[in-house]
Tab-separated table of C-alpha atoms in Angstrom:
chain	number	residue	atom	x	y	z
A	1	UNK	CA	11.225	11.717	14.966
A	2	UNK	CA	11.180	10.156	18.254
A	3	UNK	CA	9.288	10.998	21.898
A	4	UNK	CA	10.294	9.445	24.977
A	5	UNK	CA	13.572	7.634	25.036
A	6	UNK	CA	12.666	4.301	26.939
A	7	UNK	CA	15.007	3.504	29.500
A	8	UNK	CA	17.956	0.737	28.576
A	9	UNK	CA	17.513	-1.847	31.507
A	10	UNK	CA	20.490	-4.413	29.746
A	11	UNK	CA	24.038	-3.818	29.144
A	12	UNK	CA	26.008	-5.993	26.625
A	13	UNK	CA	29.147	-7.327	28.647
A	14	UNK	CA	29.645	-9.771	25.583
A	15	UNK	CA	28.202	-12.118	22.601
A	16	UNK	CA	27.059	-14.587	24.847
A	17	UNK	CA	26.314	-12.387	28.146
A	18	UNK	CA	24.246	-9.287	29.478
A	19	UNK	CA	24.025	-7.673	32.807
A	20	UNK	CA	20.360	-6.928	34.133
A	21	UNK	CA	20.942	-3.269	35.490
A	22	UNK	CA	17.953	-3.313	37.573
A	23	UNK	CA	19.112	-6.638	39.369
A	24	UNK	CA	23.085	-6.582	38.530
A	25	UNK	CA	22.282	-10.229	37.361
A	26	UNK	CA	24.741	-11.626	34.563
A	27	UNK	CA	22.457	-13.487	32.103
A	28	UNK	CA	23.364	-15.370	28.811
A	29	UNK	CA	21.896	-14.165	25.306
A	30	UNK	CA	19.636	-16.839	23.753
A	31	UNK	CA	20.839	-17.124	20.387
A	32	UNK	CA	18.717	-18.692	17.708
A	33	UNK	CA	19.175	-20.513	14.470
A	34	UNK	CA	17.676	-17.791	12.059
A	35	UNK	CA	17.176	-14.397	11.900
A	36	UNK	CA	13.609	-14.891	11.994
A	37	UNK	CA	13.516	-15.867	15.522
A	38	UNK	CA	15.468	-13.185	16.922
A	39	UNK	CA	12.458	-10.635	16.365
A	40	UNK	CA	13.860	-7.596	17.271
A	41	UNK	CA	17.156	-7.650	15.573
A	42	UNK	CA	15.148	-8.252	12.320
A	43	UNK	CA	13.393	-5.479	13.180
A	44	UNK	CA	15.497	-2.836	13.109
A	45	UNK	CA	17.466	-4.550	10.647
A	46	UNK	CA	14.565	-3.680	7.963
A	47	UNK	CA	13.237	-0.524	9.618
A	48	UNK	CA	16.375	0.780	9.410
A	49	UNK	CA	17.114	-0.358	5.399
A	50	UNK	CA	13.590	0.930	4.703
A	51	UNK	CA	14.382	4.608	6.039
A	52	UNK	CA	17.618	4.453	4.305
A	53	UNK	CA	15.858	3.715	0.945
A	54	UNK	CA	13.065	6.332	1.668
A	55	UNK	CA	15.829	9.115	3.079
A	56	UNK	CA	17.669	8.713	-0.181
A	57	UNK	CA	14.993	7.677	-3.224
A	58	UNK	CA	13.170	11.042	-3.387
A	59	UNK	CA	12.623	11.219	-7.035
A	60	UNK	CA	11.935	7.627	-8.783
A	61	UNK	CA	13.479	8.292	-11.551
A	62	UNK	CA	17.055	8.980	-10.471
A	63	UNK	CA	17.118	5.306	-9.751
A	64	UNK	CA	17.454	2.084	-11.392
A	65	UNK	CA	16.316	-0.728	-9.456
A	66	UNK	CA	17.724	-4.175	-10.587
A	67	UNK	CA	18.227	-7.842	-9.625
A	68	UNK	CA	21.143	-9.577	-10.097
A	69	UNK	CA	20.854	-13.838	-10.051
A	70	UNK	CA	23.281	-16.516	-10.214
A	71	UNK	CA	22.728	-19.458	-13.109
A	72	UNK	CA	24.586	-21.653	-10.540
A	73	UNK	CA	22.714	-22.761	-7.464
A	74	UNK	CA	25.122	-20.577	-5.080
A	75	UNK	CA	24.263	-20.992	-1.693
A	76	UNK	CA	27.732	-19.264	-0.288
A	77	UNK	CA	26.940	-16.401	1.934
A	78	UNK	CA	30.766	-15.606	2.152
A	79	UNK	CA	31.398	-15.467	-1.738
A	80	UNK	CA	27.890	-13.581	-1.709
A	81	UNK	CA	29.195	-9.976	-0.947
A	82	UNK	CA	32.732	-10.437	-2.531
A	83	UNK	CA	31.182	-11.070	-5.726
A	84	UNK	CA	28.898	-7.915	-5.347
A	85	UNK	CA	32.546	-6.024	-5.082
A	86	UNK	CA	34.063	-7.286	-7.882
A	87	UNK	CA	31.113	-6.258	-9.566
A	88	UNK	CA	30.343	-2.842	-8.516
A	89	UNK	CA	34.328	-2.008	-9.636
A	90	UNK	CA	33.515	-3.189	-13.062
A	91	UNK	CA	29.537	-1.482	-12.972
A	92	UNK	CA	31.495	1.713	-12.124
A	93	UNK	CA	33.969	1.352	-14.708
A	94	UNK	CA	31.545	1.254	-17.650
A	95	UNK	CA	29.660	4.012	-16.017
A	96	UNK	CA	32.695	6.057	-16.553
A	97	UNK	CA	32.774	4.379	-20.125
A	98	UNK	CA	29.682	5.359	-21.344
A	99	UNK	CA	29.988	8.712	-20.511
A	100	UNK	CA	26.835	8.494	-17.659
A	101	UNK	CA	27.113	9.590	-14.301
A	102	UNK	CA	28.283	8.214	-11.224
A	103	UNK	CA	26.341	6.284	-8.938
A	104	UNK	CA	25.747	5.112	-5.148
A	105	UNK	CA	23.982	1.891	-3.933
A	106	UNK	CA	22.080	0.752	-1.306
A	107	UNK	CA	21.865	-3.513	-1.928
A	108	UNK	CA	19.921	-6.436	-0.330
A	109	UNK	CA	20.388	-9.875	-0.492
A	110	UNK	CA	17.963	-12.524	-0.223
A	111	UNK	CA	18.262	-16.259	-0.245
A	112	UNK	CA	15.626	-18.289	-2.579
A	113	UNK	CA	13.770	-21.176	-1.407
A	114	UNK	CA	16.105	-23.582	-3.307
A	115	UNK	CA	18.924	-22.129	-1.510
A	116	UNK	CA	20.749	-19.866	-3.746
A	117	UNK	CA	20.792	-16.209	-2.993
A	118	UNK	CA	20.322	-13.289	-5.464
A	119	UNK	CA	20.928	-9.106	-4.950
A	120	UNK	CA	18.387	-6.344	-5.040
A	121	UNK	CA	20.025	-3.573	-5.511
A	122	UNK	CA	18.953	0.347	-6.188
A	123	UNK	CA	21.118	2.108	-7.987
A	124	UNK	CA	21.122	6.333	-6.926
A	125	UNK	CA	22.014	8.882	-9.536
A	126	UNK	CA	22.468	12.438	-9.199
A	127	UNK	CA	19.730	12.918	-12.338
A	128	UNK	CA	17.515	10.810	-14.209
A	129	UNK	CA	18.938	7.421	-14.495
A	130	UNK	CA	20.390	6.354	-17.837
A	131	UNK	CA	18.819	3.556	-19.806
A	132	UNK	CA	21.238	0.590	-18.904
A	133	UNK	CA	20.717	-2.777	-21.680
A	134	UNK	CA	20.066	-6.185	-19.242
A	135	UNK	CA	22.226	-7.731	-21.374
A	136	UNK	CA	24.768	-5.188	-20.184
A	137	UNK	CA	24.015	-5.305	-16.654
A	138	UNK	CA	24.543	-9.885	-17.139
A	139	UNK	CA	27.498	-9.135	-18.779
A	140	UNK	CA	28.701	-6.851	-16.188
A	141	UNK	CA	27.281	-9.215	-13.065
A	142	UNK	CA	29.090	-12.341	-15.125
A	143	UNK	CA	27.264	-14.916	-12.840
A	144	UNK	CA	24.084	-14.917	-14.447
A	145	UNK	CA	21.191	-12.799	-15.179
A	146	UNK	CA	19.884	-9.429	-15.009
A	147	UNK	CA	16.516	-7.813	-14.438
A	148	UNK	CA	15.220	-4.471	-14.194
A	149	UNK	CA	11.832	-3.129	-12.839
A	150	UNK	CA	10.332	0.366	-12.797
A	151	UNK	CA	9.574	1.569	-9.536
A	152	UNK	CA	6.740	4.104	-10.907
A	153	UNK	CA	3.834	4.856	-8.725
A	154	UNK	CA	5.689	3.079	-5.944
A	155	UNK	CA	4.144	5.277	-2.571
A	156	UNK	CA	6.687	4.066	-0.340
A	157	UNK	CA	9.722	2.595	-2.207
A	158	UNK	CA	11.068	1.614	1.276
A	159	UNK	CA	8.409	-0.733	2.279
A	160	UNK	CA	7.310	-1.893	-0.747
A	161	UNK	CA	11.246	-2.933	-1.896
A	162	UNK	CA	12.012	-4.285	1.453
A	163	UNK	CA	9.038	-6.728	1.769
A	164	UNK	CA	10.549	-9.261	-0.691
A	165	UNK	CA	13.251	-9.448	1.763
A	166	UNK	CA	10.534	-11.702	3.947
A	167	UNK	CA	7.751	-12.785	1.797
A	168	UNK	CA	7.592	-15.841	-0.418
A	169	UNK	CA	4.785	-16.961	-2.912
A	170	UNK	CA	2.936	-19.788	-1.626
A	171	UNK	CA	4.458	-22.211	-3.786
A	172	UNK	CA	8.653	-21.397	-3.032
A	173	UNK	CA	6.997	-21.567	0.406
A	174	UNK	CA	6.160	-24.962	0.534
A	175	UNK	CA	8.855	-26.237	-1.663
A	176	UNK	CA	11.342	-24.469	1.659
A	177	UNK	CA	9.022	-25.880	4.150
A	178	UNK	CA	8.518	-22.731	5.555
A	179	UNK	CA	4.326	-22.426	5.106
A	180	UNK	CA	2.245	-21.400	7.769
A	181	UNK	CA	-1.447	-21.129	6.510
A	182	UNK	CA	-2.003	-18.211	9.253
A	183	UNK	CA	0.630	-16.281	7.291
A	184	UNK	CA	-0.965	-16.787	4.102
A	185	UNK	CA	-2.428	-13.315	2.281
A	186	UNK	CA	-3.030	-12.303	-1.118
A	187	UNK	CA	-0.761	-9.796	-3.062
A	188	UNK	CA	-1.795	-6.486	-3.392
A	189	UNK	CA	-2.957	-7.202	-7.406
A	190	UNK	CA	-5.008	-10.481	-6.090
A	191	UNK	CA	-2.562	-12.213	-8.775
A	192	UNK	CA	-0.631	-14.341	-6.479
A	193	UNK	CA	-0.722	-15.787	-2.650
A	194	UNK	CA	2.169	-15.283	-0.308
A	195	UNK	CA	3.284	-16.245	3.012
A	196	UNK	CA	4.568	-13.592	4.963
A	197	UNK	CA	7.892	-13.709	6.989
A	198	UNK	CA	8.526	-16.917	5.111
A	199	UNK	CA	11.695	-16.081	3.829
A	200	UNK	CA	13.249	-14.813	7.047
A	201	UNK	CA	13.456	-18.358	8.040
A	202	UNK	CA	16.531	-18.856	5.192
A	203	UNK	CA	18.867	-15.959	6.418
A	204	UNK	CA	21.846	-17.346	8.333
A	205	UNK	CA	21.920	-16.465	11.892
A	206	UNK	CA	24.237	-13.385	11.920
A	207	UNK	CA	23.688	-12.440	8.073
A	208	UNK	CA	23.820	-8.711	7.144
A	209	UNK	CA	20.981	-8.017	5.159
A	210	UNK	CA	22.111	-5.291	3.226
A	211	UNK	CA	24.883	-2.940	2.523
A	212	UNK	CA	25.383	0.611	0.731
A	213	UNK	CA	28.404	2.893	-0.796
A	214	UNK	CA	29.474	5.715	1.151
A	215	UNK	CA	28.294	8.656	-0.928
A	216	UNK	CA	24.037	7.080	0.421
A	217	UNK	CA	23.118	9.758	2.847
A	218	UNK	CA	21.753	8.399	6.457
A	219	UNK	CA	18.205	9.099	7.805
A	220	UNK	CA	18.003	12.298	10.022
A	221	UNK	CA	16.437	11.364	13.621
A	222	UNK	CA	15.323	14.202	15.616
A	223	UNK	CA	13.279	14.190	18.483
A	224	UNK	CA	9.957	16.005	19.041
A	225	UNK	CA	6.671	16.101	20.408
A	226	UNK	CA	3.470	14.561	18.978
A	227	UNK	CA	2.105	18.045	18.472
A	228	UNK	CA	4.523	19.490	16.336
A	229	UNK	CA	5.444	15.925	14.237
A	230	UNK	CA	1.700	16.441	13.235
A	231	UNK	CA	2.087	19.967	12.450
A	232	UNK	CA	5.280	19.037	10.156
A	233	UNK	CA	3.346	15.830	7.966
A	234	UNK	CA	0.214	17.978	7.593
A	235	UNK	CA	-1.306	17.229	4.139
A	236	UNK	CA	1.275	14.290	3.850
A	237	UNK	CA	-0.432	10.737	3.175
A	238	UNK	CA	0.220	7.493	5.692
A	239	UNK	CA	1.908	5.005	3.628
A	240	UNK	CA	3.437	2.557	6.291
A	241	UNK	CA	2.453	2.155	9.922
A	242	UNK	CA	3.385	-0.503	12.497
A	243	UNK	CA	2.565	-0.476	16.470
A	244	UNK	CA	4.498	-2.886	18.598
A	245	UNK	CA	4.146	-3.762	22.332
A	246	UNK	CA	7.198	-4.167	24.749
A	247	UNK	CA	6.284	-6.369	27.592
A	248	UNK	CA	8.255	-6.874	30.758
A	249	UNK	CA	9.120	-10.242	32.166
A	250	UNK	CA	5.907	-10.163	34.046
A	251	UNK	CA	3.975	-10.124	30.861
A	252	UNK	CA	3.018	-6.327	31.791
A	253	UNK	CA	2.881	-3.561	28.516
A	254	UNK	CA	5.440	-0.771	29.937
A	255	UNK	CA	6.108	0.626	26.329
A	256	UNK	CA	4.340	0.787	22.887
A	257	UNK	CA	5.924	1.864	20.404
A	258	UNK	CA	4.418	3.238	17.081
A	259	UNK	CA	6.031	3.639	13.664
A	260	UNK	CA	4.521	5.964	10.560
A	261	UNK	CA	5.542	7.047	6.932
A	262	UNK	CA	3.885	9.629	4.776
A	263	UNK	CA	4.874	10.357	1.984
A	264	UNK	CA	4.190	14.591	0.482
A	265	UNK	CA	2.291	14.295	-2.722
A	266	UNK	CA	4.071	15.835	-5.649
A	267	UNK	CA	3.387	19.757	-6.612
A	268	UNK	CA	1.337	19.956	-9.720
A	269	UNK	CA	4.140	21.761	-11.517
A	270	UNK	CA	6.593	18.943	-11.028
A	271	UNK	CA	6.725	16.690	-14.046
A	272	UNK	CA	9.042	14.065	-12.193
A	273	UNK	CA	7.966	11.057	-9.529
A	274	UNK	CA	9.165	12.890	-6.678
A	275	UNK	CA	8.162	11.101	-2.949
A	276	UNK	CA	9.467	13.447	-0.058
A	277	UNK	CA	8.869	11.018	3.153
A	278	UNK	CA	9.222	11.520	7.156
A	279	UNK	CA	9.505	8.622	9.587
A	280	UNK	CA	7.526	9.228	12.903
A	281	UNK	CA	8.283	6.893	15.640
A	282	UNK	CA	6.390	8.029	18.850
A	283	UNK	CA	6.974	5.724	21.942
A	284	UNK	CA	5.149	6.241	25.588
A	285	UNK	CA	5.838	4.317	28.588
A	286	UNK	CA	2.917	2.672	30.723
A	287	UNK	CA	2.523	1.794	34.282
């Protein structure tokens, strides 16, 4: 749910060149050698796969959440998705096979400090999700291994799924020379330390993070006022929340932007993991 639209002062004329529209100046992109640099494409890259997961995992059990590695070290973006196809025909066939139901996906890839990359991928059923062997799943996949996590007690399964997507444990991190000790914080169990944002540094410039299938419902945006977005989460819990400041060229704040998740609590009747969640995004302009 958004407030004020801020005004669009660029216009795209093509991949290396923008028009200023308050000066009618033609100006050339920067472009960078990671994804990590280019901030706000990153951004809404992971914003938008973290409402995606949020606006379609409602009830945690309904999905399976698995990761999918290669024994090989592959470090071939390109063969990366085609792969994925292959196997999502075959996952779909033994679906059918074994008489369970049919599924969607939403996937992510992420590169490993050593340079190969592996999926996470959430698989959506209509009902409870079947038990599924690992061996299964490898066999299936055909590249290497298999795991499968439970995603109980997860708050916000958008956040908490998409933050591997950047973080790295302290050691990976300075094995891919990508430490910074002002990035360094503890996981939320104190077992391990990570670097945050340390793993954005390994995405090709240009990468698509993620994909889904076509039956994944998208997020609903509407827009609204503060009052009445407040009125709607009322006894819903803050789970995510991230302010960000838009600065001219000047260095002057003209917007500030704030983005919030809560998640409704599940009735006391309901014997399933259910996590209903709304995404406010409020945004004000300042003088």
């Amino acid at each position: 749910m958004a407030g004020n639209t801020p005004t669009i002062t660029i216009e795209k004329l093509s991949a290396d060149l923008y028009a200023d529209k308050r000066t009618g100046e033609v100006k050339e992109f920067q472009h960078h050698d990671s994804r990590a640099a280019d901030k706000a494409s990153l951004s809404r890259s992971l914003r938008k796969l973290r409402d995606l997961i949020n606006s379609n995992l409602q009830n945690l059990e309904t999905a399976l959440w698995v990761t999918l590695t290669y024994r090989e070290n592959m470090t071939d973006p390109t063969r990366l998705y085609e792969d994925y196809r292959r196997f999502w025909q075959r996952f779909k066939y033994y679906l059918n096979k074994q008489g369970h139901p049919p599924a969607e996906y939403i996937i992510a890839a992420e590169p490993q400090g050593r340079g190969a990359w592996h999926f996470h991928c959430l698989f959506l059923f209509p009902c409870k999700a079947p038990f599924i062997p690992n061996s299964d799943i490898a066999q299936i996949w055909g590249h290497g291994y298999s795991t499968t996590k439970s995603l109980k007690r997860i708050g916000n399964p958008g956040n908490y799924l998409t933050a591997y997507l950047g973080n790295m444990e302290l050691t990976e991190a300075i094995s891919a020379g990508t430490f910074q000790a002002n990035r360094l914080a503890m996981s939320k169990d104190k077992s391990k330390a990570i670097v945050k944002g340390a793993r954005l540094n390994l995405y090709p410039p240009g990468f698509n993070l993620y994909r889904f299938s076509r039956g994944v419902k998208r997020p609903e945006i509407r827009q609204t006022t503060e009052q009445e977005a407040q009125a709607e989460i009322s006894g819903m819990s803050l789970t995510y929340e991230k302010t960000i400041s838009i600065a001219n060229e000047g260095g002057t704040t003209c917007n500030i932007i704030n983005y919030r998740t809560y998640t409704k609590p599940p009735a006391e009747s309901d014997t399933t993991s259910t996590n209903e969640t709304n995404n406010a995004e409020t945004s004000r302009e300042t003088n």
